[in-house]
Coordinates of C-alpha atoms and ligand atoms in Angstrom, one line a residue:
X1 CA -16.7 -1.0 -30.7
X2 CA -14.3 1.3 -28.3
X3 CA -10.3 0.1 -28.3
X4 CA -8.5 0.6 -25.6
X5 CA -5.5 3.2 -26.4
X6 CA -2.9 0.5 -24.7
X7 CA -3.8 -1.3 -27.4
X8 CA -3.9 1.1 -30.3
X9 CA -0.8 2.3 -29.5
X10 CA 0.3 -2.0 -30.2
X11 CA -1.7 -1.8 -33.1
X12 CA -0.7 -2.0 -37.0
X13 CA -4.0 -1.9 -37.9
X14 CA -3.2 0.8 -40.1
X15 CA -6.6 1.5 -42.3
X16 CA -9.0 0.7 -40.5
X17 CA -11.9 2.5 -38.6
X18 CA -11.2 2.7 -34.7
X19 CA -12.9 3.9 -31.9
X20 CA -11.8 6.1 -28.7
X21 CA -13.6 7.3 -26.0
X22 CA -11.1 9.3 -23.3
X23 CA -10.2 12.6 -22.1
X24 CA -8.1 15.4 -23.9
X25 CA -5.2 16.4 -22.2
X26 CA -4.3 18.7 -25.0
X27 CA -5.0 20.6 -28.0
X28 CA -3.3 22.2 -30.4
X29 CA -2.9 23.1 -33.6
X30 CA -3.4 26.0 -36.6
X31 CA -6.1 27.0 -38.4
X32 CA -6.6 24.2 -40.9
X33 CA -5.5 20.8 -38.2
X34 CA -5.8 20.4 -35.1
X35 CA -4.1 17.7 -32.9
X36 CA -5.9 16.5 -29.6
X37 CA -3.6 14.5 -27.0
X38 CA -6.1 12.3 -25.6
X39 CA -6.0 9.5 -22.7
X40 CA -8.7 6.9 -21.7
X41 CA -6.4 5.7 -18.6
X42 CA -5.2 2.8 -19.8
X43 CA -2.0 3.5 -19.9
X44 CA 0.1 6.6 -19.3
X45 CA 0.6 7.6 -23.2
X46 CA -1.7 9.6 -25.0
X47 CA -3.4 8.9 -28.8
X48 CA -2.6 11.5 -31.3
X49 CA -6.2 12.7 -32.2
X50 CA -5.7 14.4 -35.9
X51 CA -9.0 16.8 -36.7
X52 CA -9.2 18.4 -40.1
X53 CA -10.8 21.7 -38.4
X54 CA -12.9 22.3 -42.1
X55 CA -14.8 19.2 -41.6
X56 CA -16.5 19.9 -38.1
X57 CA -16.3 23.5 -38.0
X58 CA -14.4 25.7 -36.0
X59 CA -17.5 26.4 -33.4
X60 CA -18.4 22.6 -32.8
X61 CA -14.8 22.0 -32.0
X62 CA -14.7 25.1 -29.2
X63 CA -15.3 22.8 -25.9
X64 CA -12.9 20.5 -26.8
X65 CA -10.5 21.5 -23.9
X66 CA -8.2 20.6 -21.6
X67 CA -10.1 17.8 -19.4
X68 CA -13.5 17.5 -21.9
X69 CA -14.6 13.6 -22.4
X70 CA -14.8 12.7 -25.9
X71 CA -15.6 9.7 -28.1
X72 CA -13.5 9.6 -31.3
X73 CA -14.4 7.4 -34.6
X74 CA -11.9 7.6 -37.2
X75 CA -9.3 5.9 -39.4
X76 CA -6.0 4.4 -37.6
X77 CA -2.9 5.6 -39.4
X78 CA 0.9 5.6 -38.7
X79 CA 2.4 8.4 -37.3
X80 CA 4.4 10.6 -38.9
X81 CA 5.4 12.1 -35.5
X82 CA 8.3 11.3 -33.5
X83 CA 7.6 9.1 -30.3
X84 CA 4.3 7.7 -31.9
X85 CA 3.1 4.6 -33.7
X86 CA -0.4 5.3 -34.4
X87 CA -2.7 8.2 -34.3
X88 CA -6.1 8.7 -35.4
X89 CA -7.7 10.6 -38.2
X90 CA -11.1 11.6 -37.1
X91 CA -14.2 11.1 -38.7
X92 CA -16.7 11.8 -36.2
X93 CA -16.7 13.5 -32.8
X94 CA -19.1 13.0 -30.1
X95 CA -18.5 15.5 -27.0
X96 CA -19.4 13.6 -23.7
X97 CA -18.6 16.3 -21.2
X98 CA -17.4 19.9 -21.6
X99 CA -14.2 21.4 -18.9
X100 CA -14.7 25.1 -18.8
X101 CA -11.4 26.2 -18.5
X102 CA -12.0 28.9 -16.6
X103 CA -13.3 26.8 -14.1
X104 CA -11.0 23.2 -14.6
X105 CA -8.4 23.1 -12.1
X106 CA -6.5 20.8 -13.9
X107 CA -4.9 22.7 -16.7
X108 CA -1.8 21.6 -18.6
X109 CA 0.7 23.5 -16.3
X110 CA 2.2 21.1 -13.3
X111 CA 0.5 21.2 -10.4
X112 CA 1.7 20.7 -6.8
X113 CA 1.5 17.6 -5.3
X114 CA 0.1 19.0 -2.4
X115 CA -2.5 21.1 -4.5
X116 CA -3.9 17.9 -5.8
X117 CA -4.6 16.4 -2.6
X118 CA -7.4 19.1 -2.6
X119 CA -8.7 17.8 -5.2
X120 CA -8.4 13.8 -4.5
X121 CA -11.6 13.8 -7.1
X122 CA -9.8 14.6 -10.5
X123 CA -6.1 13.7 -9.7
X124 CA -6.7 10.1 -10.9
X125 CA -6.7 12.0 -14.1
X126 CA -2.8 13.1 -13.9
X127 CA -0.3 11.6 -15.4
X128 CA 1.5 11.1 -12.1
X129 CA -1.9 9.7 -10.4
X130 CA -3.0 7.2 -13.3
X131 CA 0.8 5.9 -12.9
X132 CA 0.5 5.5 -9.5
X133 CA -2.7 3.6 -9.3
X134 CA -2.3 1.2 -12.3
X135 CA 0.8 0.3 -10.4
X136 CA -1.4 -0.3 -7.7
X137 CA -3.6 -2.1 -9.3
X138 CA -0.6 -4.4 -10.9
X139 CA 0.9 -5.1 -7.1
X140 CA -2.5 -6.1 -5.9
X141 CA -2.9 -8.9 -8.6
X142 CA 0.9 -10.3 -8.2
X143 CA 0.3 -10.6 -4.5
X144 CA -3.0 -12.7 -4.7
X145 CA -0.6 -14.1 -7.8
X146 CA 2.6 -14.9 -5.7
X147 CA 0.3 -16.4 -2.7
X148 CA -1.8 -18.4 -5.2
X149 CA 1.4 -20.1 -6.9
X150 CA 2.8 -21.3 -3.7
X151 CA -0.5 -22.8 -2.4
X152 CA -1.5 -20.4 0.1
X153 CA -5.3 -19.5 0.1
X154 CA -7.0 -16.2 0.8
X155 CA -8.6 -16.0 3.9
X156 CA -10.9 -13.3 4.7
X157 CA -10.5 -12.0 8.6
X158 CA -13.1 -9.5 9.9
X159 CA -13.3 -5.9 9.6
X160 CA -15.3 -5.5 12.7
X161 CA -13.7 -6.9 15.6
X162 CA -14.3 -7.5 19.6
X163 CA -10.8 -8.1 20.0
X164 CA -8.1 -5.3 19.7
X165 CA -4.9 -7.3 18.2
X166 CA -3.2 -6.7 21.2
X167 CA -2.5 -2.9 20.7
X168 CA -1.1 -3.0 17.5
X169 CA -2.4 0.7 17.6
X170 CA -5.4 2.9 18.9
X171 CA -9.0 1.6 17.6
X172 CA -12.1 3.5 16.1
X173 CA -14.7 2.2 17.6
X174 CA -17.8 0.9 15.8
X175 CA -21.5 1.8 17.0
X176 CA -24.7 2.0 17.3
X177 CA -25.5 3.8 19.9
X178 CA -26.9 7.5 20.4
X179 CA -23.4 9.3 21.4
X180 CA -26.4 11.8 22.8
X181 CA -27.8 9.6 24.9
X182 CA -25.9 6.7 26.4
X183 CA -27.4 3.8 28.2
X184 CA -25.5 3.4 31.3
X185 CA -25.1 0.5 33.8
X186 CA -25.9 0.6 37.4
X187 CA -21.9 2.0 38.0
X188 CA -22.6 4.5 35.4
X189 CA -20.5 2.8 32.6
X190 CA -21.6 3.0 29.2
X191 CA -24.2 -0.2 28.6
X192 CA -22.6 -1.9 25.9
X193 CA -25.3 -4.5 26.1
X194 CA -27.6 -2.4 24.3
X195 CA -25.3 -1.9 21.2
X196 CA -25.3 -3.4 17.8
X197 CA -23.5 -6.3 18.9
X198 CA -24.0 -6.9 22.7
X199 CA -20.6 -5.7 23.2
X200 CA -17.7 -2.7 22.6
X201 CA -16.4 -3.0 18.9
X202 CA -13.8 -1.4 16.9
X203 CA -12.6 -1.4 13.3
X204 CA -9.6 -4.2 13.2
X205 CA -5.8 -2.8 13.4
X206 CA -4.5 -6.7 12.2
X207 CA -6.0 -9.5 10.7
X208 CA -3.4 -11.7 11.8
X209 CA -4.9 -12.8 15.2
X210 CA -7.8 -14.6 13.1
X211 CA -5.1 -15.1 10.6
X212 CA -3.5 -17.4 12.8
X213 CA -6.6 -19.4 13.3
X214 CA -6.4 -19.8 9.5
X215 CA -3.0 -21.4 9.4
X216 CA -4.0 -23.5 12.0
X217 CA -6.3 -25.2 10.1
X218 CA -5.6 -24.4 6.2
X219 CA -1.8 -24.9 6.8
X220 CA -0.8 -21.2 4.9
X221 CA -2.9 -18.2 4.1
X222 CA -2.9 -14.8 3.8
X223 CA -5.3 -11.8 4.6
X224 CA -5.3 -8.9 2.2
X225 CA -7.5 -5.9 3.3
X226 CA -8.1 -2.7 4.7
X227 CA -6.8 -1.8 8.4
X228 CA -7.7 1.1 10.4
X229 CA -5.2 3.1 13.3
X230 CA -6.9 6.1 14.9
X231 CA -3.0 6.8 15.7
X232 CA -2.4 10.9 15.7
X233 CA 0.8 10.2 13.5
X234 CA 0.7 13.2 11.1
X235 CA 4.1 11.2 9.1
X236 CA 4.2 10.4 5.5
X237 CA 4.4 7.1 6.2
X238 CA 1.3 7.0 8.5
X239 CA -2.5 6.6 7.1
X240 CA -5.9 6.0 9.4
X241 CA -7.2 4.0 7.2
X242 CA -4.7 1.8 5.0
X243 CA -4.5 -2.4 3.4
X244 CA -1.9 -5.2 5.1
X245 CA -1.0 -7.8 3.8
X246 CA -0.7 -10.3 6.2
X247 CA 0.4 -14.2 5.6
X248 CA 0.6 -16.8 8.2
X249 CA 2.0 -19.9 7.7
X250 CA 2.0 -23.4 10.1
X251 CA 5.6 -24.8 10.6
X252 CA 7.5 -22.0 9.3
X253 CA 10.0 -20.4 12.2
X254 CA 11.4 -17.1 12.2
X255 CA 14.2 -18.0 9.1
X256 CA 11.5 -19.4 6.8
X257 CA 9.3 -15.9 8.0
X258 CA 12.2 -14.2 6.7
X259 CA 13.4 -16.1 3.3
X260 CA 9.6 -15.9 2.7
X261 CA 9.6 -12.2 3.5
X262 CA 12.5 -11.6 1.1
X263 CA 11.2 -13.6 -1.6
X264 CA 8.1 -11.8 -1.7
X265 CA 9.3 -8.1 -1.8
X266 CA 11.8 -9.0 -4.3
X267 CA 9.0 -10.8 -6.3
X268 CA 6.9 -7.9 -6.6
X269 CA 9.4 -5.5 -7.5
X270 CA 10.5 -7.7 -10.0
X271 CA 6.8 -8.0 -10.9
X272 CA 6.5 -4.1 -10.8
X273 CA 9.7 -3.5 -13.1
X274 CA 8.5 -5.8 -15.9
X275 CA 4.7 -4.9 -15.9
X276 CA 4.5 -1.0 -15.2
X277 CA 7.6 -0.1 -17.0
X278 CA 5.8 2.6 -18.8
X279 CA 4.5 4.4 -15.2
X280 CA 7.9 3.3 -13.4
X281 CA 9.8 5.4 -15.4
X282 CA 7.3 8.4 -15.9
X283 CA 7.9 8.2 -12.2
X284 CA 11.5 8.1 -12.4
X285 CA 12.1 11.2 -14.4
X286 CA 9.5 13.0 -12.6
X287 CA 9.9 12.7 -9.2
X288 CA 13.3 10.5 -8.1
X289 CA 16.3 9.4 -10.8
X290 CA 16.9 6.9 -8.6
X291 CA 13.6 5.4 -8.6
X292 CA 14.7 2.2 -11.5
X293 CA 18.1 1.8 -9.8
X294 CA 17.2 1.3 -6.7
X295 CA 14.4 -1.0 -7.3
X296 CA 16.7 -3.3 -9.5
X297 CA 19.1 -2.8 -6.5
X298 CA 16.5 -4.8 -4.3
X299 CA 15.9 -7.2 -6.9
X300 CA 19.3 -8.5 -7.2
X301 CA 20.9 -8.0 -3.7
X302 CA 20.6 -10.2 -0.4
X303 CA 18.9 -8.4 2.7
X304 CA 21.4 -8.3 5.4
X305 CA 20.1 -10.0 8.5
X306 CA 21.5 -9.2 12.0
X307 CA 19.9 -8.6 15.7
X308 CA 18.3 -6.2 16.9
X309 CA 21.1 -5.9 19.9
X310 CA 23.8 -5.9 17.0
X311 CA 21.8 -3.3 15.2
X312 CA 21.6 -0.8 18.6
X313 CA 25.6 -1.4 18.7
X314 CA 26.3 -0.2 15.2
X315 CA 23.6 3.4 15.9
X316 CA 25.6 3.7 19.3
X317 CA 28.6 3.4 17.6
X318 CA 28.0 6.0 15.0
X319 CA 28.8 9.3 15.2
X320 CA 25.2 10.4 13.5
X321 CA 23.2 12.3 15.5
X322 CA 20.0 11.5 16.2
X323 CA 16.7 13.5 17.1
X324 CA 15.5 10.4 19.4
X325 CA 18.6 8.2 21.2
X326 CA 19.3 4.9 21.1
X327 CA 19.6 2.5 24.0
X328 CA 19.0 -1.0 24.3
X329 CA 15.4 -1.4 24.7
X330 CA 14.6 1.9 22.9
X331 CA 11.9 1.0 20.1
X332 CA 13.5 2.4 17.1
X333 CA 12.5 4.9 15.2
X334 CA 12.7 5.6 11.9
X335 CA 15.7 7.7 11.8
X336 CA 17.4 4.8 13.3
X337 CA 16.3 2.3 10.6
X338 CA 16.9 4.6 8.0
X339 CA 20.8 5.1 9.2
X340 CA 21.2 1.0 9.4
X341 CA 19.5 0.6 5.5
X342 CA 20.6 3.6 4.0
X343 CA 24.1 4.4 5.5
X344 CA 25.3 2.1 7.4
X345 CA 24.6 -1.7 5.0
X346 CA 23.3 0.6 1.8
X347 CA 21.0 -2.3 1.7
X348 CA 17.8 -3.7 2.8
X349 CA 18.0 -5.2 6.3
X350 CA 16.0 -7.5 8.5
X351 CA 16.4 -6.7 12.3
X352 CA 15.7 -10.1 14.9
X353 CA 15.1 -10.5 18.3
X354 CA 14.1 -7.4 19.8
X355 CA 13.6 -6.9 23.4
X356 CA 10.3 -8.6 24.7
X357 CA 9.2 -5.1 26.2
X358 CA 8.5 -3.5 23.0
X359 CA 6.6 -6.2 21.0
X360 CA 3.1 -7.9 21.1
X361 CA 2.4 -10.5 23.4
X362 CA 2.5 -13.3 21.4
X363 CA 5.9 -13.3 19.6
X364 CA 7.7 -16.5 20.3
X365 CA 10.1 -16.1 23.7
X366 CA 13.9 -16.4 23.6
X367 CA 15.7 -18.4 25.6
X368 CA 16.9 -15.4 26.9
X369 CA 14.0 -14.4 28.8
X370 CA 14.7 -10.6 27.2
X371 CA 14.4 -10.9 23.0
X372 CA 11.5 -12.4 21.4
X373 CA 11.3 -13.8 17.6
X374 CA 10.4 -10.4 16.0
X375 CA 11.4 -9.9 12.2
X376 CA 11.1 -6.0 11.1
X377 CA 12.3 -5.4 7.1
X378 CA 13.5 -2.2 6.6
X379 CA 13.8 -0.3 3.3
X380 CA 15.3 2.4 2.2
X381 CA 13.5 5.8 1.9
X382 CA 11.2 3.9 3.9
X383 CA 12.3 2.4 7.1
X384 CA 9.7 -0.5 8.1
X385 CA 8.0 -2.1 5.4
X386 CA 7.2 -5.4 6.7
X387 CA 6.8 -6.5 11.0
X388 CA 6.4 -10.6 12.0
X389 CA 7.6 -12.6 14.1
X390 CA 7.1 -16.1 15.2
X391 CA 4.2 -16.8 17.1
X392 CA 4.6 -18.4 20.6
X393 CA 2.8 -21.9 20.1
X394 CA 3.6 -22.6 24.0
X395 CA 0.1 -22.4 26.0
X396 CA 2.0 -21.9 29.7
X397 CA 4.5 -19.5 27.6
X398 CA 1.8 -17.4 26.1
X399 CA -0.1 -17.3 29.3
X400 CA 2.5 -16.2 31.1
X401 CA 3.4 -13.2 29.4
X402 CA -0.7 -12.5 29.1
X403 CA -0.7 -12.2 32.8
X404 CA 2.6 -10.2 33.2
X405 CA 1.1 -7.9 30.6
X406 CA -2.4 -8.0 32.8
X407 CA -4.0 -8.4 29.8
X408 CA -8.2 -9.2 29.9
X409 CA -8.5 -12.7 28.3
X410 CA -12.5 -12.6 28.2
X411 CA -11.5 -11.2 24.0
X412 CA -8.8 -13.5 23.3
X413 CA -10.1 -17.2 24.4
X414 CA -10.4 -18.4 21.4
X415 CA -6.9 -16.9 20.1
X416 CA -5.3 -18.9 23.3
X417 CA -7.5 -21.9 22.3
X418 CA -5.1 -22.9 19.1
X419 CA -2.5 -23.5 21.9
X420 CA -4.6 -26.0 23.7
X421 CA -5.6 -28.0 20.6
X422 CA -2.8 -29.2 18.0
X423 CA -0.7 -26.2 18.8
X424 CA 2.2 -25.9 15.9
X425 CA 5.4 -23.4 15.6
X426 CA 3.8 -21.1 12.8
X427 CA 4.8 -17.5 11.6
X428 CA 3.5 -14.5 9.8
X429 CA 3.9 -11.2 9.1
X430 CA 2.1 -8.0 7.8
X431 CA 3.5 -5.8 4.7
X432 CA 1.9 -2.5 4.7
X433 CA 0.2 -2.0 1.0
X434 CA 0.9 1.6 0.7
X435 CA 4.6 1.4 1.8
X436 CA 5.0 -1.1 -0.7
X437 CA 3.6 1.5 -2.7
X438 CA 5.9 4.1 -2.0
X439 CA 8.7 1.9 -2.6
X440 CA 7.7 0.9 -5.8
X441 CA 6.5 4.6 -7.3
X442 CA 9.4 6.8 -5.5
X443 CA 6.9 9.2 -4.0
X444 CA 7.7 10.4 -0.5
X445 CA 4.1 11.2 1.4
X446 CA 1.9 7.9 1.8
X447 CA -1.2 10.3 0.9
X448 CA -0.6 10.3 -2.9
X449 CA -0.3 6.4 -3.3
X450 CA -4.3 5.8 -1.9
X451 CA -6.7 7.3 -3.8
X452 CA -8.7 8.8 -1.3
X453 CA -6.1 9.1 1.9
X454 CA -7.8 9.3 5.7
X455 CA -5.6 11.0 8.0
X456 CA -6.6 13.5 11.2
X457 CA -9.1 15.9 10.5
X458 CA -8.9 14.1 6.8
X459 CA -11.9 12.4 5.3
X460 CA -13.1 14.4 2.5
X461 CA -14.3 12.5 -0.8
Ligands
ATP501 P1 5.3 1.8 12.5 O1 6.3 1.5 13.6 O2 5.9 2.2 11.2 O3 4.2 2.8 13.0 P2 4.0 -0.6 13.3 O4 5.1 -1.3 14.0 O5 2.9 0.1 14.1 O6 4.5 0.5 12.2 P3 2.8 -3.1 12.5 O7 1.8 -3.2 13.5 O8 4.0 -4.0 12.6 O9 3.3 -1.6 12.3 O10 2.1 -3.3 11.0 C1 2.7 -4.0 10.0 C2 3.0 -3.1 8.8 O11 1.9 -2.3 8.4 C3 4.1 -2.2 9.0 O12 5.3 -2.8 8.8 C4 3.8 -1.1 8.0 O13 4.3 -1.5 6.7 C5 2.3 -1.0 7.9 N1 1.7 0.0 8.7 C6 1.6 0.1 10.1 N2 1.0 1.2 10.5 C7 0.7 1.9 9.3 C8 -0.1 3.1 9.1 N3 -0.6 3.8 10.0 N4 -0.2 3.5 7.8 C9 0.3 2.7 6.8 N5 0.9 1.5 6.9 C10 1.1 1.1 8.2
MN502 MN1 5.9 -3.1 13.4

């Protein structure tokens, strides 16, 4: 029976016969013991593989290389290394799958971050990589954990939509038809009648819309899946194709959005720094030193809340320059949430109320008539990680500003439908999986924190 080398490296089993199966990420040794560093995955620390060269001969031990898959019986001892609890003396050696290191592009030197995007189909097998995506893994459990303590339920929106979320961003569409040979109406518009679904679809940019019917009915859920933006935003905080995380709750306003908002981000970090301390601090050394104090930083600090119209009058005021300017009514760009986080509060921030003109239709109107109740979080290194709002529960309201916006309402009847039956105040808000990512693993491009990233002209493996 195969252990697990997580758990070997627990175990004081010393004595006893033990079996490995993983990869080698190193071999060394002299003519009489050799000592393969192996790695299953499981965690980021390897198994100390001790092979008395005598007993298999030097020949049958030649493709055991950098990057060959082996499967390891053998006695479990205690280390005499440093750094080490238990290694393995082996008994017998079973070679899965030869690297030819002539030809395996992942040899022990350090490779490029950018090199290993090129190869998207071995860089789970880094250090760095297997770090990143157990901690991945680990964030997508304590979010299904957090929601599933406080009684929200999971609520599946759909992937394919007729709607468009209100532009949340640009869409791919989704069809069937031949793109070489269009049916066309009478007017010479495409026939959409004759596609898959009797009408123009695209891949979703939000669940939230469907979300909200959720929370009207279930009182507080939450959507958790991927979202796609044909957006032509070559950033590293920009993917095509990337997960939200998107709760929506009935009778929360915009302060219980925000405590809720808070709560969570400092949960999973907290949830991050006590079960991938191993990978956090591979991470740390390796890419950012500040990686451990700034996420305990988060943890144990308040967010500062203020406006939107306070934040514009602390950029104006500052004597920063700035590629993009600011201006009331200017949508902000990350620059300027980065000055306000990282410069100005040295602190996470949630910005309120923005001007009406630069959010979705359906955030809750001000009094005002100019600000609506918009909620971005913005992090460090990061800028936005998290956009809500309160939803306008007002049918004339929402109308209103569906008309001012000309907006078709053939799509969204059913959306403005929750206002004319048992309408409620209710909130939400979408986190962005991979910028929670980032956060959390101190990387700087949003490609090495997906496995397989889709960006423009991107969609290899
Ligand atoms: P940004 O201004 O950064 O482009 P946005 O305002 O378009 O983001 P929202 O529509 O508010 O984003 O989406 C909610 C969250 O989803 C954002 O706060 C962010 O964390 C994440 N997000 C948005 N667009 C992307 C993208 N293209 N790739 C990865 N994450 C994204
Ligand atoms: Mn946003």
């Amino acid at each position: 029976m195969k252990t697990k080398i997580v758990d070997l490296l627990q175990s004081k089993a010393f004595g006893t016969t033990v079996n490995v199966k993983g990869w080698v990420r190193t071999r060394r040794g002299n003519k009489a013991v050799n000592f393969v560093a192996l790695n299953d995955g499981s965690t980021i620390n390897n198994i100390q593989i001790v092979i008395d060269i005598e007993k298999f001969g030097e020949e049958y031990l030649k493709p055991i290389t950098t990057g060959a898959c082996i499967n390891v019986t053998g006695l479990l001892v205690e280390s005499q290394g440093q750094g080490q609890s238990a290694e393995i003396q082996a008994q017998e050696i079973e070679i899965y799958g030869t690297a030819d290191p002539a030809v395996y592009p992942l040899q022990k030197k350090g490779h490029t971050l950018e090199f290993l995007r090129e190869i998207a189909h071995l860089r789970p097998r880094t250090n760095t990589f297997g770090a990143i995506f157990r901690i991945r893994h680990h964030m997508a459990y304590a979010i299904h954990k957090f929601f599933n303590d406080k009684g929200f339920f999971y609520f599946h929106t759909p992937i394919l939509t007729g709607s468009d979320a209100e532009g949340a961003g640009s869409m791919f569409q989704a069809t069937t038809l031949n793109l070489n040979s269009l049916p066309k109406t009478e007017d010479g518009k495409i026939d959409y009648k004759e596609d898959f679904f009797g009408k123009m679809t695209n891949l979703t940019v939000s669940g939230q819309l469907e979300g909200e019917l959720g929370a009207m009915a279930l009182g507080e859920i939450y959507t958790f899946g991927p979202t796609f933006r044909a957006e032509n935003s070559n950033t590293p905080r920009h993917l095509a194709e990337f997960w939200m995380i998107e709760p929506e709750m009935a009778f929360y306003e915009i302060k219980e959005n925000m405590d809720l908002a808070e709560e969570f981000l400092q949960y999973l970090i907290k949830y991050a720094l006590e079960h991938c301390k191993d990978d956090i601090d591979f991470l740390c050394n390796m890419y950012d030193k500040e990686l451990v104090d700034r996420l305990n930083f988060v943890v144990s600090n308040k967010f500062v809340r203020l406006t939107y119209t306070e934040g514009v009058k602390i950029l104006e005021a500052s004597s920063k320059k700035f590629e993009y300017p600011v201006f009331w009514g200017a949508d902000l760009q990350s620059e300027h949430e980065r000055y306000l986080v990282e410069e100005h509060f040295k602190c996470p921030v949630i910005l309120t109320d923005y001007p009406k003109e630069i959010k979705s239709f359906y955030m809750k109107q001000n009094n005002d008539n100019k600000t609506v109740r918009a909620m971005d979080v913005l992090f460090p290194k990061i800028g936005e990680i998290i956009g809500g709002s309160q939803r306008e529960e007002n049918y004339e309201k929402l109308m209103n500003r569906v008309n001012e916006l000309d907006m078709k309402t053939e799509t969204l009847w059913w959306y403005l439908e929750t206002r004319k039956f048992g309408t409620a105040p209710h909130s939400g808000f979408g986190l962005g999986f991979e910028r929670l990512i980032l956060f959390i693993t101190g990387m700087s491009n949003i490609r090495d924190v997906i496995p397989f990233p889709r960006t423009p002209n991107n969609a290899e493996f």
